[in-house]
């Protein structure tokens, strides 16, 4: 009986130590964000929603008014769109990685698969990434000092070291929900 009490006490102490250790960590799971997408003329084009899960971020696009076909789709490093979407800067790359999924050293955290619009100009997609977080103060947080934006380009991304996705045709500043 005494052995059982010692085992229960040790297990209880370990559980308590685990709870105390976790108090310093903040989980971003369940946090959300949205980017309201606009064209160069200011017309509303839809939304891109970001939801933090336990293993990464689900990015859901629901966008209209695009030309049919593939479009580069990225997280850019500055939360600004004016005046011509150039204020959004380059791709979000907190680790300094190169561009494109085919880059030998790995891709930017902001590189996402191309977005495909149908003949009606509507694009809907779900993309998952474990290269970013919505958590505050994390190295890969899209909510760093200058924020982040979603950009949709006129052409498809090359996925190689040279971007080549063309003009920026839609922009949305990512904001917490």
Tab-separated table of N, CA, C and O in Angstrom, residues 12-83:
chain	number	residue	atom	x	y	z
A	12	UNK	N	1.634	12.490	-9.466
A	12	UNK	CA	0.989	13.779	-9.211
A	12	UNK	C	1.976	14.932	-9.281
A	12	UNK	O	1.691	15.985	-9.857
A	13	UNK	N	3.143	14.756	-8.704
A	13	UNK	CA	4.172	15.795	-8.749
A	13	UNK	C	4.646	16.052	-10.178
A	13	UNK	O	4.844	17.202	-10.578
A	14	UNK	N	4.827	14.991	-10.953
A	14	UNK	CA	5.243	15.151	-12.347
A	14	UNK	C	4.185	15.907	-13.148
A	14	UNK	O	4.507	16.787	-13.958
A	15	UNK	N	2.917	15.592	-12.929
A	15	UNK	CA	1.833	16.284	-13.625
A	15	UNK	C	1.818	17.758	-13.239
A	15	UNK	O	1.673	18.647	-14.096
A	16	UNK	N	1.979	18.057	-11.976
A	16	UNK	CA	2.012	19.439	-11.505
A	16	UNK	C	3.199	20.192	-12.104
A	16	UNK	O	3.066	21.331	-12.557
A	17	UNK	N	4.369	19.544	-12.175
A	17	UNK	CA	5.547	20.171	-12.762
A	17	UNK	C	5.304	20.466	-14.246
A	17	UNK	O	5.712	21.514	-14.756
A	18	UNK	N	4.629	19.576	-14.935
A	18	UNK	CA	4.305	19.783	-16.337
A	18	UNK	C	3.382	20.973	-16.528
A	18	UNK	O	3.569	21.787	-17.434
A	19	UNK	N	2.396	21.116	-15.657
A	19	UNK	CA	1.490	22.260	-15.737
A	19	UNK	C	2.225	23.564	-15.476
A	19	UNK	O	2.023	24.562	-16.163
A	20	UNK	N	3.090	23.584	-14.503
A	20	UNK	CA	3.856	24.781	-14.181
A	20	UNK	C	4.772	25.137	-15.345
A	20	UNK	O	4.875	26.298	-15.738
A	21	UNK	N	5.419	24.155	-15.949
A	21	UNK	CA	6.323	24.409	-17.066
A	21	UNK	C	5.573	24.971	-18.264
A	21	UNK	O	6.074	25.823	-18.986
A	22	UNK	N	4.346	24.520	-18.478
A	22	UNK	CA	3.567	24.979	-19.626
A	22	UNK	C	2.991	26.370	-19.437
A	22	UNK	O	2.584	27.005	-20.401
A	23	UNK	N	2.944	26.862	-18.199
A	23	UNK	CA	2.358	28.174	-17.968
A	23	UNK	C	3.135	29.270	-18.673
A	23	UNK	O	2.578	30.276	-19.065
A	24	UNK	N	4.414	29.107	-18.881
A	24	UNK	CA	5.230	30.106	-19.554
A	24	UNK	C	5.048	30.103	-21.069
A	24	UNK	O	5.395	31.046	-21.743
A	25	UNK	N	4.498	29.039	-21.620
A	25	UNK	CA	4.309	28.933	-23.053
A	25	UNK	C	2.912	29.415	-23.430
A	25	UNK	O	1.961	29.199	-22.703
A	26	UNK	N	2.784	30.065	-24.567
A	26	UNK	CA	1.478	30.477	-25.036
A	26	UNK	C	1.191	29.736	-26.330
A	26	UNK	O	1.978	29.796	-27.268
A	27	UNK	N	0.105	29.040	-26.344
A	27	UNK	CA	-0.286	28.317	-27.538
A	27	UNK	C	-1.118	29.227	-28.418
A	27	UNK	O	-1.991	29.938	-27.938
A	28	UNK	N	-0.831	29.209	-29.707
A	28	UNK	CA	-1.587	30.026	-30.647
A	28	UNK	C	-2.761	29.248	-31.229
A	28	UNK	O	-3.575	29.816	-31.952
A	29	UNK	N	-2.858	27.948	-30.919
A	29	UNK	CA	-3.932	27.129	-31.481
A	29	UNK	C	-5.274	27.787	-31.207
A	29	UNK	O	-5.556	28.235	-30.112
A	30	UNK	N	-6.081	27.872	-32.248
A	30	UNK	CA	-7.392	28.478	-32.142
A	30	UNK	C	-7.413	29.960	-32.508
A	30	UNK	O	-8.482	30.524	-32.726
A	31	UNK	N	-6.254	30.598	-32.584
A	31	UNK	CA	-6.218	32.006	-32.965
A	31	UNK	C	-6.532	32.141	-34.452
A	31	UNK	O	-6.250	31.246	-35.240
A	32	UNK	N	-7.110	33.275	-34.811
A	32	UNK	CA	-7.470	33.486	-36.201
A	32	UNK	C	-7.067	34.862	-36.694
A	32	UNK	O	-6.783	35.773	-35.913
A	33	UNK	N	-7.049	34.978	-38.016
A	33	UNK	CA	-6.734	36.246	-38.665
A	33	UNK	C	-7.431	36.255	-40.020
A	33	UNK	O	-7.835	35.210	-40.536
A	34	UNK	N	-7.564	37.447	-40.585
A	34	UNK	CA	-8.203	37.579	-41.892
A	34	UNK	C	-7.537	38.712	-42.663
A	34	UNK	O	-7.093	39.696	-42.072
A	35	UNK	N	-7.488	38.534	-43.977
A	35	UNK	CA	-7.043	39.590	-44.884
A	35	UNK	C	-8.196	39.859	-45.840
A	35	UNK	O	-8.625	38.958	-46.567
A	36	UNK	N	-8.717	41.076	-45.818
A	36	UNK	CA	-9.762	41.480	-46.759
A	36	UNK	C	-9.062	41.928	-48.034
A	36	UNK	O	-8.346	42.930	-48.035
A	37	UNK	N	-9.266	41.172	-49.095
A	37	UNK	CA	-8.536	41.395	-50.337
A	37	UNK	C	-9.202	42.466	-51.194
A	37	UNK	O	-10.430	42.489	-51.337
A	38	UNK	N	-8.364	43.348	-51.751
A	38	UNK	CA	-8.840	44.409	-52.643
A	38	UNK	C	-7.971	44.444	-53.884
A	38	UNK	O	-6.785	44.118	-53.841
A	39	UNK	N	-8.582	44.898	-54.982
A	39	UNK	CA	-7.839	45.102	-56.217
A	39	UNK	C	-7.180	46.473	-56.225
A	39	UNK	O	-7.400	47.280	-55.314
A	40	UNK	N	-6.396	46.764	-57.256
A	40	UNK	CA	-5.715	48.056	-57.350
A	40	UNK	C	-6.671	49.253	-57.317
A	40	UNK	O	-6.315	50.333	-56.882
A	41	UNK	N	-7.925	49.039	-57.764
A	41	UNK	CA	-8.919	50.113	-57.769
A	41	UNK	C	-9.683	50.210	-56.445
A	41	UNK	O	-10.595	51.023	-56.304
A	42	UNK	N	-9.318	49.358	-55.490
A	42	UNK	CA	-9.980	49.367	-54.191
A	42	UNK	C	-11.193	48.464	-54.104
A	42	UNK	O	-11.798	48.333	-53.036
A	43	UNK	N	-11.569	47.817	-55.200
A	43	UNK	CA	-12.735	46.931	-55.206
A	43	UNK	C	-12.483	45.708	-54.321
A	43	UNK	O	-11.403	45.101	-54.378
A	44	UNK	N	-13.477	45.352	-53.528
A	44	UNK	CA	-13.386	44.171	-52.665
A	44	UNK	C	-13.371	42.911	-53.528
A	44	UNK	O	-14.188	42.765	-54.434
A	45	UNK	N	-12.421	42.021	-53.225
A	45	UNK	CA	-12.280	40.780	-54.004
A	45	UNK	C	-12.505	39.516	-53.181
A	45	UNK	O	-12.436	38.419	-53.731
A	46	UNK	N	-12.729	39.652	-51.883
A	46	UNK	CA	-12.952	38.474	-51.052
A	46	UNK	C	-12.053	38.484	-49.836
A	46	UNK	O	-11.528	39.529	-49.435
A	47	UNK	N	-11.857	37.306	-49.256
A	47	UNK	CA	-11.077	37.204	-48.024
A	47	UNK	C	-10.128	36.009	-48.060
A	47	UNK	O	-10.358	35.038	-48.764
A	48	UNK	N	-9.085	36.152	-47.260
A	48	UNK	CA	-8.177	35.045	-46.971
A	48	UNK	C	-8.176	34.928	-45.449
A	48	UNK	O	-7.881	35.892	-44.748
A	49	UNK	N	-8.554	33.758	-44.955
A	49	UNK	CA	-8.665	33.514	-43.519
A	49	UNK	C	-7.535	32.605	-43.070
A	49	UNK	O	-7.211	31.630	-43.756
A	50	UNK	N	-6.933	32.925	-41.925
A	50	UNK	CA	-5.847	32.119	-41.362
A	50	UNK	C	-6.290	31.606	-40.000
A	50	UNK	O	-6.786	32.389	-39.175
A	51	UNK	N	-6.119	30.314	-39.764
A	51	UNK	CA	-6.502	29.706	-38.499
A	51	UNK	C	-5.351	28.860	-37.988
A	51	UNK	O	-4.892	27.937	-38.674
A	52	UNK	N	-4.875	29.185	-36.788
A	52	UNK	CA	-3.776	28.432	-36.172
A	52	UNK	C	-4.313	27.129	-35.606
A	52	UNK	O	-5.309	27.114	-34.884
A	53	UNK	N	-3.663	26.043	-35.941
A	53	UNK	CA	-3.972	24.733	-35.381
A	53	UNK	C	-2.808	24.285	-34.520
A	53	UNK	O	-1.838	25.018	-34.341
A	54	UNK	N	-2.869	23.073	-34.007
A	54	UNK	CA	-1.789	22.603	-33.143
A	54	UNK	C	-0.470	22.348	-33.878
A	54	UNK	O	0.585	22.296	-33.260
A	55	UNK	N	-0.520	22.225	-35.215
A	55	UNK	CA	0.686	21.901	-35.978
A	55	UNK	C	1.009	22.884	-37.094
A	55	UNK	O	1.863	22.609	-37.929
A	56	UNK	N	0.323	24.012	-37.141
A	56	UNK	CA	0.567	24.988	-38.193
A	56	UNK	C	-0.654	25.835	-38.453
A	56	UNK	O	-1.583	25.875	-37.652
A	57	UNK	N	-0.662	26.493	-39.605
A	57	UNK	CA	-1.728	27.440	-39.945
A	57	UNK	C	-2.441	26.998	-41.219
A	57	UNK	O	-1.800	26.714	-42.236
A	58	UNK	N	-3.778	26.971	-41.147
A	58	UNK	CA	-4.612	26.704	-42.313
A	58	UNK	C	-4.977	28.049	-42.924
A	58	UNK	O	-5.485	28.935	-42.230
A	59	UNK	N	-4.694	28.204	-44.211
A	59	UNK	CA	-4.980	29.435	-44.935
A	59	UNK	C	-6.074	29.110	-45.945
A	59	UNK	O	-5.886	28.259	-46.811
A	60	UNK	N	-7.217	29.797	-45.815
A	60	UNK	CA	-8.359	29.548	-46.695
A	60	UNK	C	-8.652	30.795	-47.513
A	60	UNK	O	-8.942	31.855	-46.950
A	61	UNK	N	-8.581	30.663	-48.828
A	61	UNK	CA	-8.843	31.775	-49.735
A	61	UNK	C	-10.218	31.625	-50.358
A	61	UNK	O	-10.613	30.525	-50.760
A	62	UNK	N	-10.941	32.732	-50.436
A	62	UNK	CA	-12.224	32.806	-51.127
A	62	UNK	C	-12.228	34.157	-51.842
A	62	UNK	O	-12.578	35.183	-51.254
A	63	UNK	N	-11.788	34.135	-53.099
A	63	UNK	CA	-11.516	35.367	-53.833
A	63	UNK	C	-12.239	35.342	-55.179
A	63	UNK	O	-12.355	34.289	-55.810
A	64	UNK	N	-12.722	36.511	-55.605
A	64	UNK	CA	-13.390	36.640	-56.900
A	64	UNK	C	-12.680	37.715	-57.724
A	64	UNK	O	-11.815	38.428	-57.230
A	65	UNK	N	-13.083	37.837	-58.987
A	65	UNK	CA	-12.579	38.908	-59.836
A	65	UNK	C	-11.198	38.676	-60.413
A	65	UNK	O	-10.571	39.615	-60.903
A	66	UNK	N	-10.726	37.439	-60.380
A	66	UNK	CA	-9.409	37.116	-60.943
A	66	UNK	C	-9.562	36.635	-62.381
A	66	UNK	O	-10.625	36.149	-62.788
A	67	UNK	N	-8.500	36.750	-63.156
A	67	UNK	CA	-8.518	36.155	-64.489
A	67	UNK	C	-8.404	34.639	-64.317
A	67	UNK	O	-7.798	34.157	-63.349
A	68	UNK	N	-9.006	33.864	-65.218
A	68	UNK	CA	-8.923	32.405	-65.090
A	68	UNK	C	-7.472	31.924	-65.130
A	68	UNK	O	-6.638	32.490	-65.833
A	69	UNK	N	-7.187	30.887	-64.350
A	69	UNK	CA	-5.861	30.290	-64.345
A	69	UNK	C	-5.136	30.464	-63.034
A	69	UNK	O	-5.726	30.836	-62.013
A	70	UNK	N	-3.837	30.207	-63.077
A	70	UNK	CA	-2.999	30.202	-61.878
A	70	UNK	C	-2.473	31.595	-61.556
A	70	UNK	O	-2.170	32.385	-62.454
A	71	UNK	N	-2.363	31.860	-60.244
A	71	UNK	CA	-1.866	33.145	-59.741
A	71	UNK	C	-0.917	32.888	-58.584
A	71	UNK	O	-1.210	32.070	-57.705
A	72	UNK	N	0.215	33.607	-58.563
A	72	UNK	CA	1.092	33.551	-57.402
A	72	UNK	C	0.324	34.009	-56.168
A	72	UNK	O	-0.497	34.932	-56.240
A	73	UNK	N	0.575	33.359	-55.038
A	73	UNK	CA	-0.190	33.568	-53.808
A	73	UNK	C	0.817	33.523	-52.674
A	73	UNK	O	1.441	32.481	-52.443
A	74	UNK	N	1.040	34.662	-52.014
A	74	UNK	CA	2.118	34.740	-51.025
A	74	UNK	C	1.737	35.555	-49.806
A	74	UNK	O	0.897	36.445	-49.887
A	75	UNK	N	2.462	35.295	-48.729
A	75	UNK	CA	2.450	36.177	-47.567
A	75	UNK	C	3.652	37.097	-47.760
A	75	UNK	O	4.773	36.635	-47.974
A	76	UNK	N	3.401	38.402	-47.724
A	76	UNK	CA	4.472	39.383	-47.862
A	76	UNK	C	4.812	39.965	-46.497
A	76	UNK	O	3.996	39.943	-45.573
A	77	UNK	N	6.030	40.485	-46.381
A	77	UNK	CA	6.626	40.819	-45.093
A	77	UNK	C	6.197	42.089	-44.410
A	77	UNK	O	6.625	42.355	-43.290
A	78	UNK	N	5.337	42.915	-45.031
A	78	UNK	CA	4.899	44.160	-44.409
A	78	UNK	C	3.378	44.255	-44.512
A	78	UNK	O	2.811	44.011	-45.586
A	79	UNK	N	2.740	44.621	-43.439
A	79	UNK	CA	1.284	44.759	-43.399
A	79	UNK	C	0.823	46.086	-43.958
A	79	UNK	O	0.285	46.926	-43.232
A	80	UNK	N	1.046	46.298	-45.255
A	80	UNK	CA	0.633	47.529	-45.931
A	80	UNK	C	0.348	47.211	-47.393
A	80	UNK	O	1.001	46.351	-47.974
A	81	UNK	N	-0.623	47.921	-47.968
A	81	UNK	CA	-0.961	47.682	-49.368
A	81	UNK	C	-0.793	48.919	-50.242
A	81	UNK	O	-0.547	48.798	-51.433
A	82	UNK	N	-0.947	50.113	-49.690
A	82	UNK	CA	-0.916	51.342	-50.481
A	82	UNK	C	0.504	51.660	-50.908
A	82	UNK	O	1.451	51.268	-50.248
A	83	UNK	N	0.752	52.363	-51.956
A	83	UNK	CA	-0.240	52.836	-52.913
A	83	UNK	C	-0.519	51.817	-54.024
A	83	UNK	O	-1.617	51.734	-54.532
